[in-house]
Short mmCIF file of C-alpha atoms and ligand atoms in Angstrom, two decimals:
data_model
loop_
_atom_site.label_atom_id
_atom_site.label_comp_id
_atom_site.label_asym_id
_atom_site.label_seq_id
_atom_site.Cartn_x
_atom_site.Cartn_y
_atom_site.Cartn_z
CA MET A 379 6.55 38.56 -1.00
CA LYS A 380 3.78 39.29 -3.39
CA LYS A 381 0.59 38.89 -1.96
CA ILE A 382 -1.27 35.85 -3.12
CA GLU A 383 -4.44 36.56 -5.12
CA LYS A 384 -4.90 34.19 -7.80
CA ILE A 385 -4.08 30.64 -7.55
CA ALA A 386 -4.09 27.57 -10.31
CA VAL A 387 -4.10 23.95 -9.81
CA LEU A 388 -2.94 21.08 -12.63
CA THR A 389 -2.84 17.48 -12.29
CA SER A 390 0.72 15.98 -13.88
CA GLY A 391 1.96 12.91 -14.92
CA GLY A 392 0.40 9.66 -14.04
CA ASP A 393 -3.05 9.87 -12.74
CA SER A 394 -4.66 8.32 -9.31
CA PRO A 395 -7.75 7.92 -7.92
CA GLY A 396 -8.30 10.86 -5.32
CA MET A 397 -6.60 13.37 -7.52
CA ASN A 398 -10.53 14.67 -8.15
CA GLY A 399 -10.48 14.90 -3.94
CA ALA A 400 -7.41 17.04 -4.11
CA ILE A 401 -8.66 19.74 -6.98
CA ARG A 402 -12.08 19.97 -4.79
CA ALA A 403 -10.06 20.57 -1.46
CA VAL A 404 -7.54 23.17 -3.27
CA VAL A 405 -9.97 25.44 -5.07
CA ARG A 406 -12.47 25.13 -1.88
CA THR A 407 -9.54 26.02 0.41
CA GLY A 408 -8.38 29.12 -1.80
CA LEU A 409 -12.21 29.99 -2.25
CA ASN A 410 -12.27 30.26 1.70
CA TYR A 411 -9.24 32.51 1.46
CA ASN A 412 -11.09 34.83 -1.02
CA LEU A 413 -8.66 33.84 -3.57
CA GLU A 414 -9.33 33.67 -7.23
CA VAL A 415 -8.79 29.74 -8.37
CA PHE A 416 -7.82 28.86 -11.86
CA GLY A 417 -7.58 25.31 -13.39
CA ILE A 418 -4.79 24.29 -15.82
CA LYS A 419 -5.85 21.32 -18.20
CA ARG A 420 -3.36 18.42 -19.15
CA GLY A 421 -0.49 19.55 -16.54
CA TYR A 422 2.35 21.33 -17.70
CA GLN A 423 1.29 20.74 -21.54
CA GLY A 424 -1.94 22.98 -20.96
CA MET A 425 0.25 25.46 -18.92
CA ILE A 426 2.42 26.08 -22.02
CA GLU A 427 -0.62 26.36 -24.39
CA GLY A 428 -2.33 28.45 -21.75
CA ASP A 429 -5.14 25.95 -21.38
CA PHE A 430 -6.55 28.18 -18.33
CA PHE A 431 -10.05 28.27 -16.98
CA PRO A 432 -11.57 29.36 -14.03
CA LEU A 433 -12.87 27.01 -10.97
CA LYS A 434 -15.78 28.01 -8.49
CA SER A 435 -17.52 25.77 -6.14
CA GLU A 436 -19.72 24.04 -7.87
CA SER A 437 -17.10 23.28 -10.54
CA VAL A 438 -16.24 20.64 -8.51
CA ARG A 439 -19.24 19.35 -6.86
CA ASP A 440 -19.93 15.81 -7.40
CA ILE A 441 -16.20 15.03 -8.42
CA ILE A 442 -14.54 13.50 -4.52
CA GLN A 443 -15.98 9.94 -5.51
CA ARG A 444 -14.76 10.14 -9.01
CA GLY A 445 -11.88 8.45 -10.53
CA GLY A 446 -9.39 9.87 -12.67
CA THR A 447 -8.89 13.65 -12.99
CA ILE A 448 -11.02 16.40 -14.41
CA LEU A 449 -8.46 18.83 -15.12
CA ARG A 450 -6.99 15.83 -17.57
CA THR A 451 -3.36 15.03 -17.13
CA ALA A 452 -0.58 14.84 -19.66
CA ARG A 453 3.13 14.39 -19.86
CA SER A 454 4.91 17.33 -21.64
CA GLU A 455 8.43 16.83 -23.17
CA GLU A 456 8.18 20.61 -24.23
CA PHE A 457 8.16 21.45 -20.10
CA LYS A 458 11.91 19.98 -19.99
CA THR A 459 13.32 22.44 -21.91
CA PRO A 460 13.80 26.06 -20.92
CA GLU A 461 11.93 27.50 -23.78
CA GLY A 462 9.05 25.48 -22.86
CA ARG A 463 9.29 26.45 -19.22
CA LYS A 464 9.64 30.35 -20.41
CA LYS A 465 6.18 29.82 -22.32
CA ALA A 466 4.43 28.38 -19.28
CA TYR A 467 5.90 31.12 -17.27
CA GLU A 468 4.67 33.61 -19.72
CA ASN A 469 1.03 32.45 -19.49
CA LEU A 470 1.38 32.12 -15.91
CA LYS A 471 2.01 36.17 -16.01
CA LYS A 472 -0.97 36.64 -18.42
CA PHE A 473 -3.37 34.95 -16.58
CA LYS A 474 -1.75 36.94 -13.23
CA ILE A 475 -1.36 33.40 -11.28
CA ASP A 476 0.63 34.44 -8.48
CA ALA A 477 1.11 30.29 -7.13
CA VAL A 478 0.53 27.33 -8.75
CA ILE A 479 -0.52 23.60 -6.68
CA ILE A 480 1.01 20.94 -8.40
CA ILE A 481 -0.88 16.81 -8.08
CA GLY A 482 1.17 14.55 -9.25
CA GLY A 483 4.42 12.33 -8.71
CA ASP A 484 7.94 12.63 -8.71
CA GLY A 485 8.59 13.50 -12.54
CA SER A 486 6.13 16.46 -11.87
CA PHE A 487 8.11 18.01 -8.69
CA LYS A 488 11.32 17.46 -10.55
CA GLY A 489 9.92 20.09 -13.31
CA ALA A 490 8.30 22.22 -10.45
CA GLY A 491 11.47 21.98 -8.76
CA ILE A 492 13.71 23.46 -11.94
CA PHE A 493 10.91 25.85 -12.60
CA SER A 494 10.99 27.19 -9.10
CA GLN A 495 14.46 27.85 -9.68
CA GLU A 496 14.12 29.49 -12.55
CA PHE A 497 10.92 31.93 -12.14
CA ASP A 498 9.38 33.99 -9.11
CA ILE A 499 6.52 31.73 -9.17
CA PRO A 500 5.78 29.76 -6.28
CA PHE A 501 4.72 25.92 -6.49
CA VAL A 502 3.44 23.67 -3.72
CA GLY A 503 3.07 19.91 -4.50
CA VAL A 504 0.50 17.31 -3.84
CA PRO A 505 1.59 13.74 -3.79
CA GLY A 506 -0.53 11.88 -6.43
CA THR A 507 0.32 8.46 -7.35
CA ILE A 508 -0.55 4.76 -7.25
CA ASP A 509 2.86 3.74 -6.60
CA ASN A 510 3.24 5.24 -3.10
CA ASP A 511 7.06 5.60 -3.73
CA MET A 512 7.55 9.30 -2.82
CA PHE A 513 10.37 10.21 -0.01
CA GLY A 514 9.09 11.95 2.66
CA THR A 515 5.10 10.63 2.85
CA ASP A 516 3.64 7.59 4.00
CA TYR A 517 1.00 7.37 1.29
CA THR A 518 0.37 9.05 -1.95
CA ILE A 519 -2.90 9.69 -3.36
CA GLY A 520 -4.20 6.55 -5.07
CA PHE A 521 -2.36 4.11 -3.52
CA ASP A 522 -4.79 2.76 -0.94
CA THR A 523 -7.27 2.55 -3.85
CA ALA A 524 -4.95 0.71 -6.44
CA LEU A 525 -3.77 -1.86 -3.50
CA ASN A 526 -7.85 -2.72 -2.77
CA THR A 527 -8.34 -3.23 -6.65
CA VAL A 528 -5.15 -5.44 -7.04
CA THR A 529 -6.06 -7.62 -3.90
CA GLU A 530 -9.42 -7.80 -4.76
CA ALA A 531 -8.46 -8.99 -8.79
CA ILE A 532 -6.09 -11.46 -6.93
CA ASP A 533 -8.43 -12.75 -4.20
CA ARG A 534 -10.65 -13.84 -7.59
CA ILE A 535 -7.70 -15.42 -9.47
CA LYS A 536 -6.80 -17.12 -5.95
CA ASP A 537 -10.25 -18.95 -6.28
CA THR A 538 -9.93 -20.13 -9.98
CA ALA A 539 -6.15 -21.15 -9.36
CA HIS A 540 -6.98 -23.02 -6.59
CA SER A 541 -10.17 -24.58 -8.48
CA HIS A 542 -7.51 -25.88 -11.54
CA ASP A 543 -4.68 -26.30 -9.43
CA ARG A 544 -2.78 -23.66 -11.05
CA THR A 545 0.33 -21.35 -10.30
CA PHE A 546 -0.60 -17.85 -11.60
CA PHE A 547 1.88 -14.90 -12.15
CA ILE A 548 0.20 -12.25 -11.66
CA GLU A 549 1.83 -8.73 -13.05
CA VAL A 550 1.21 -5.15 -10.76
CA MET A 551 2.02 -1.92 -11.69
CA GLY A 552 5.75 -0.48 -10.00
CA ARG A 553 8.56 -0.11 -12.49
CA ASP A 554 10.67 1.20 -9.84
CA ALA A 555 9.08 0.30 -6.48
CA GLY A 556 7.37 -3.13 -5.15
CA PHE A 557 4.83 -1.40 -2.87
CA ILE A 558 1.41 -2.37 -4.51
CA ALA A 559 3.00 -5.84 -5.17
CA LEU A 560 4.53 -6.45 -1.60
CA LYS A 561 1.46 -4.89 0.32
CA ALA A 562 -1.05 -7.03 -2.22
CA GLY A 563 1.30 -9.96 -1.24
CA ILE A 564 0.28 -9.46 2.44
CA ALA A 565 -2.97 -8.65 2.13
CA THR A 566 -4.25 -11.67 -0.11
CA GLY A 567 -1.37 -14.02 1.20
CA ALA A 568 0.45 -14.61 -2.25
CA GLU A 569 3.41 -17.27 -2.38
CA MET A 570 5.71 -15.13 -3.69
CA VAL A 571 6.25 -11.51 -4.48
CA LEU A 572 8.90 -10.14 -7.21
CA ILE A 573 10.16 -6.61 -6.33
CA PRO A 574 12.68 -4.19 -7.80
CA GLU A 575 14.05 -3.85 -4.63
CA ILE A 576 15.26 -7.04 -3.92
CA PRO A 577 16.60 -8.44 -7.27
CA GLY A 578 18.14 -11.61 -7.99
CA GLN A 579 15.48 -13.73 -6.76
CA GLU A 580 15.86 -16.43 -9.83
CA GLU A 581 17.12 -19.25 -7.28
CA LYS A 582 14.68 -18.82 -4.54
CA LEU A 583 11.83 -18.75 -7.44
CA GLU A 584 13.51 -22.14 -8.75
CA ALA A 585 13.33 -23.34 -5.22
CA PHE A 586 10.03 -22.62 -4.54
CA LEU A 587 8.64 -24.53 -7.97
CA SER A 588 10.37 -27.15 -7.54
CA HIS A 589 10.10 -27.93 -3.88
CA THR A 590 6.42 -26.46 -3.22
CA LYS A 591 3.87 -29.09 -2.10
CA LYS A 592 1.10 -26.45 -2.58
CA THR A 593 -0.92 -27.26 -5.84
CA SER A 594 -1.91 -23.78 -6.51
CA ASN A 595 0.67 -20.48 -5.93
CA ILE A 596 0.18 -17.03 -6.56
CA ILE A 597 3.18 -15.05 -7.43
CA ILE A 598 2.64 -11.57 -7.77
CA VAL A 599 5.23 -9.63 -9.56
CA ALA A 600 6.24 -5.64 -9.77
CA GLU A 601 6.32 -4.67 -13.67
CA GLY A 602 10.09 -3.46 -12.57
CA ASN A 603 11.59 -6.63 -11.40
CA ASN A 604 15.19 -7.49 -12.35
CA LEU A 605 13.83 -11.44 -13.85
CA GLY A 606 11.29 -9.91 -16.04
CA GLY A 607 7.56 -9.44 -16.55
CA ALA A 608 4.85 -12.07 -15.76
CA ALA A 609 4.65 -13.46 -19.24
CA GLU A 610 8.41 -13.68 -19.59
CA LEU A 611 8.30 -15.54 -16.69
CA ALA A 612 5.47 -17.64 -17.13
CA LYS A 613 6.97 -18.52 -20.38
CA ASN A 614 10.48 -19.75 -18.95
CA PHE A 615 9.27 -21.40 -15.77
CA GLY A 616 5.81 -22.78 -17.46
CA LYS A 617 8.02 -25.46 -19.77
CA LYS A 618 9.85 -26.69 -16.89
CA TYR A 619 7.66 -27.01 -14.32
CA LYS A 620 4.73 -28.40 -16.23
CA GLU A 621 3.37 -29.72 -13.35
CA HIS A 622 2.40 -26.58 -12.19
CA GLY A 623 -0.15 -25.35 -14.92
CA VAL A 624 1.29 -21.84 -15.38
CA ARG A 625 -0.73 -19.00 -16.23
CA VAL A 626 -0.44 -15.25 -16.57
CA ASN A 627 -2.30 -12.07 -15.67
CA VAL A 628 -1.33 -8.55 -16.18
CA LEU A 629 -3.36 -6.58 -14.30
CA GLY A 630 -2.72 -3.24 -16.10
CA HIS A 631 -4.66 0.01 -16.17
CA ILE A 632 -7.47 -1.19 -13.84
CA GLN A 633 -5.28 -0.62 -11.32
CA ARG A 634 -5.25 3.42 -12.35
CA GLY A 635 -8.90 3.48 -12.34
CA GLY A 636 -11.87 3.51 -10.21
CA SER A 637 -13.60 5.12 -7.69
CA PRO A 638 -11.16 6.13 -4.66
CA THR A 639 -11.55 4.59 -1.36
CA ALA A 640 -12.41 6.57 1.78
CA PHE A 641 -8.98 6.59 2.55
CA ASP A 642 -7.68 8.38 -0.89
CA ARG A 643 -10.40 10.69 -0.56
CA TYR A 644 -9.64 11.99 2.82
CA LEU A 645 -6.15 11.93 2.30
CA ALA A 646 -6.60 14.42 -0.76
CA SER A 647 -8.77 16.41 1.21
CA ARG A 648 -6.41 16.97 4.27
CA MET A 649 -3.21 17.39 1.38
CA GLY A 650 -5.53 19.83 -0.60
CA VAL A 651 -5.96 21.93 2.32
CA GLU A 652 -2.81 21.81 3.43
CA ALA A 653 -1.62 22.64 0.07
CA VAL A 654 -3.45 26.10 0.15
CA ASP A 655 -2.47 26.59 3.88
CA ALA A 656 0.93 26.12 3.49
CA LEU A 657 1.20 28.91 0.31
CA MET A 658 -0.92 31.33 2.49
CA ASP A 659 1.57 30.86 5.09
CA ASN A 660 4.77 31.78 2.62
CA GLN A 661 5.75 28.20 2.12
CA ARG A 662 7.50 27.54 -1.43
CA SER A 663 8.57 24.76 -3.07
CA ILE A 664 7.37 21.84 -0.95
CA MET A 665 5.40 18.76 -1.27
CA ILE A 666 2.96 18.43 1.29
CA GLY A 667 3.25 14.81 2.87
CA TYR A 668 1.02 12.58 5.32
CA THR A 669 3.49 11.04 8.02
CA ASN A 670 2.53 9.12 11.32
CA HIS A 671 -1.00 10.72 10.41
CA GLU A 672 0.06 14.16 10.39
CA VAL A 673 0.45 16.41 7.80
CA VAL A 674 3.89 17.42 6.90
CA HIS A 675 6.07 19.66 4.39
CA ILE A 676 8.85 18.44 2.37
CA PRO A 677 11.55 20.44 0.41
CA PHE A 678 11.21 19.54 -3.34
CA ASN A 679 15.08 18.98 -3.63
CA LYS A 680 14.69 16.36 -0.29
CA THR A 681 11.77 14.26 -2.06
CA ILE A 682 13.21 14.60 -5.53
CA LYS A 683 16.61 13.25 -4.41
CA GLY A 684 15.25 10.68 -1.47
CA LYS A 685 14.38 7.04 -1.99
CA ARG A 686 11.59 5.88 0.01
CA ASP A 687 12.70 2.84 1.32
CA ILE A 688 10.67 -0.34 1.37
CA GLY A 689 11.03 -1.07 5.03
CA LYS A 690 12.49 -4.15 6.59
CA GLU A 691 9.59 -4.77 8.67
CA LEU A 692 7.10 -5.57 5.72
CA LEU A 693 9.77 -7.44 4.12
CA ARG A 694 9.85 -9.60 7.15
CA VAL A 695 6.22 -9.90 7.56
CA ASN A 696 5.63 -10.98 4.46
CA GLU A 697 8.85 -13.68 4.25
CA ILE A 698 7.05 -15.21 7.45
CA LEU A 699 3.33 -15.38 6.26
CA SER A 700 4.18 -16.54 2.81
CA LYS A 701 5.66 -20.02 3.62
P1 LIG B 2252 4.48 11.61 -12.41
O1 LIG B 2252 4.85 13.31 -12.14
O2 LIG B 2252 3.52 10.78 -12.70
O3 LIG B 2252 6.64 10.92 -12.01
P2 LIG B 2252 6.36 11.94 -15.19
O4 LIG B 2252 7.66 11.66 -14.96
O5 LIG B 2252 6.05 11.35 -16.57
O6 LIG B 2252 5.33 11.70 -13.97
O7 LIG B 2252 6.48 13.78 -14.86
C1 LIG B 2252 5.23 14.68 -15.25
C2 LIG B 2252 6.04 15.36 -16.46
O8 LIG B 2252 7.09 16.61 -15.32
C3 LIG B 2252 6.77 15.34 -17.37
O9 LIG B 2252 6.10 14.87 -18.62
C4 LIG B 2252 7.58 16.73 -17.74
O10 LIG B 2252 6.31 17.64 -18.12
C5 LIG B 2252 7.73 17.11 -15.74
N1 LIG B 2252 9.01 17.01 -16.01
C6 LIG B 2252 9.21 15.25 -15.09
N2 LIG B 2252 10.88 15.92 -15.46
C7 LIG B 2252 10.89 16.69 -15.58
C8 LIG B 2252 12.75 17.73 -15.39
N3 LIG B 2252 13.42 17.00 -15.42
N4 LIG B 2252 12.58 18.66 -16.05
C9 LIG B 2252 11.15 19.39 -16.31
N5 LIG B 2252 10.28 18.74 -16.27
C10 LIG B 2252 10.22 17.58 -15.94
#
């Protein structure tokens, strides 16, 4: 196996708060091994376009507390094609990059897994996504921050919902997974949570709206739930249950930004260090996970194929407490 002397780091897919902490950790750990470290701008698209630049210790100073990603991120359709990936490979060769650390989500690791089968440059992944839906890790970087943002926003909405006796449908992110919705539901004491993992809750929602004695209610809607978005639900149910004074709130992109929580900074730091340690230990095509408070290694093919279970216990806790 070729000795690793020069590595590159990039962020790909949806951004998440804490990605900067992971970049910082990768750069400083690489330098600690006397490696040269390069940044690649705008994910795989920057890899295809040759947007590479050297990173020093000062380059990552004062970024751990900042949301977003200093490397920018992108979705690259071109990387999904063999021609695109070949261009990316040629640029890695041109810049003499021996290994790449990808900070991103599911899709990014899918791309990394395919690339690793085609070319001989090792990739290691660090999970950065607010959705927390990656198989093989209890937490992804950004989830804790997003959950806290959502919790704070819902607390504020609850105040006004209570004052005016209103029922709010609040839409949160989660196209395929309901972790944000469910945990925010528990954290805010929401009356109901609609998530993609539990389809067909129409009857339950009807029963709740027709029988509840509460004058103000919070119903959290993960965007990927099968009954539709918050606006659609409010339209359908608002007419029928006029007495609830139905209102809608879509939290949108505020969930993705903001200064990362202490936990996300800590997680990003530990995962970033581990990613470089793993590379230096000849590990390839793995994602760094965090399970039972320990960093772990999960092969790309496992994390791509596996589906993270929402957890019966979490559902039970919510079921009991939301009554
Ligand atoms: P995330 O990493 O947040 O899940 P995406 O699903 O958008 O975000 O994936 C990020 C990028 O990873 C895509 O824009 C694409 O460049 C790359 N990617 C995703 N799926 C594949 C695939 N099947 N083959 C090659 N590249 C892929």
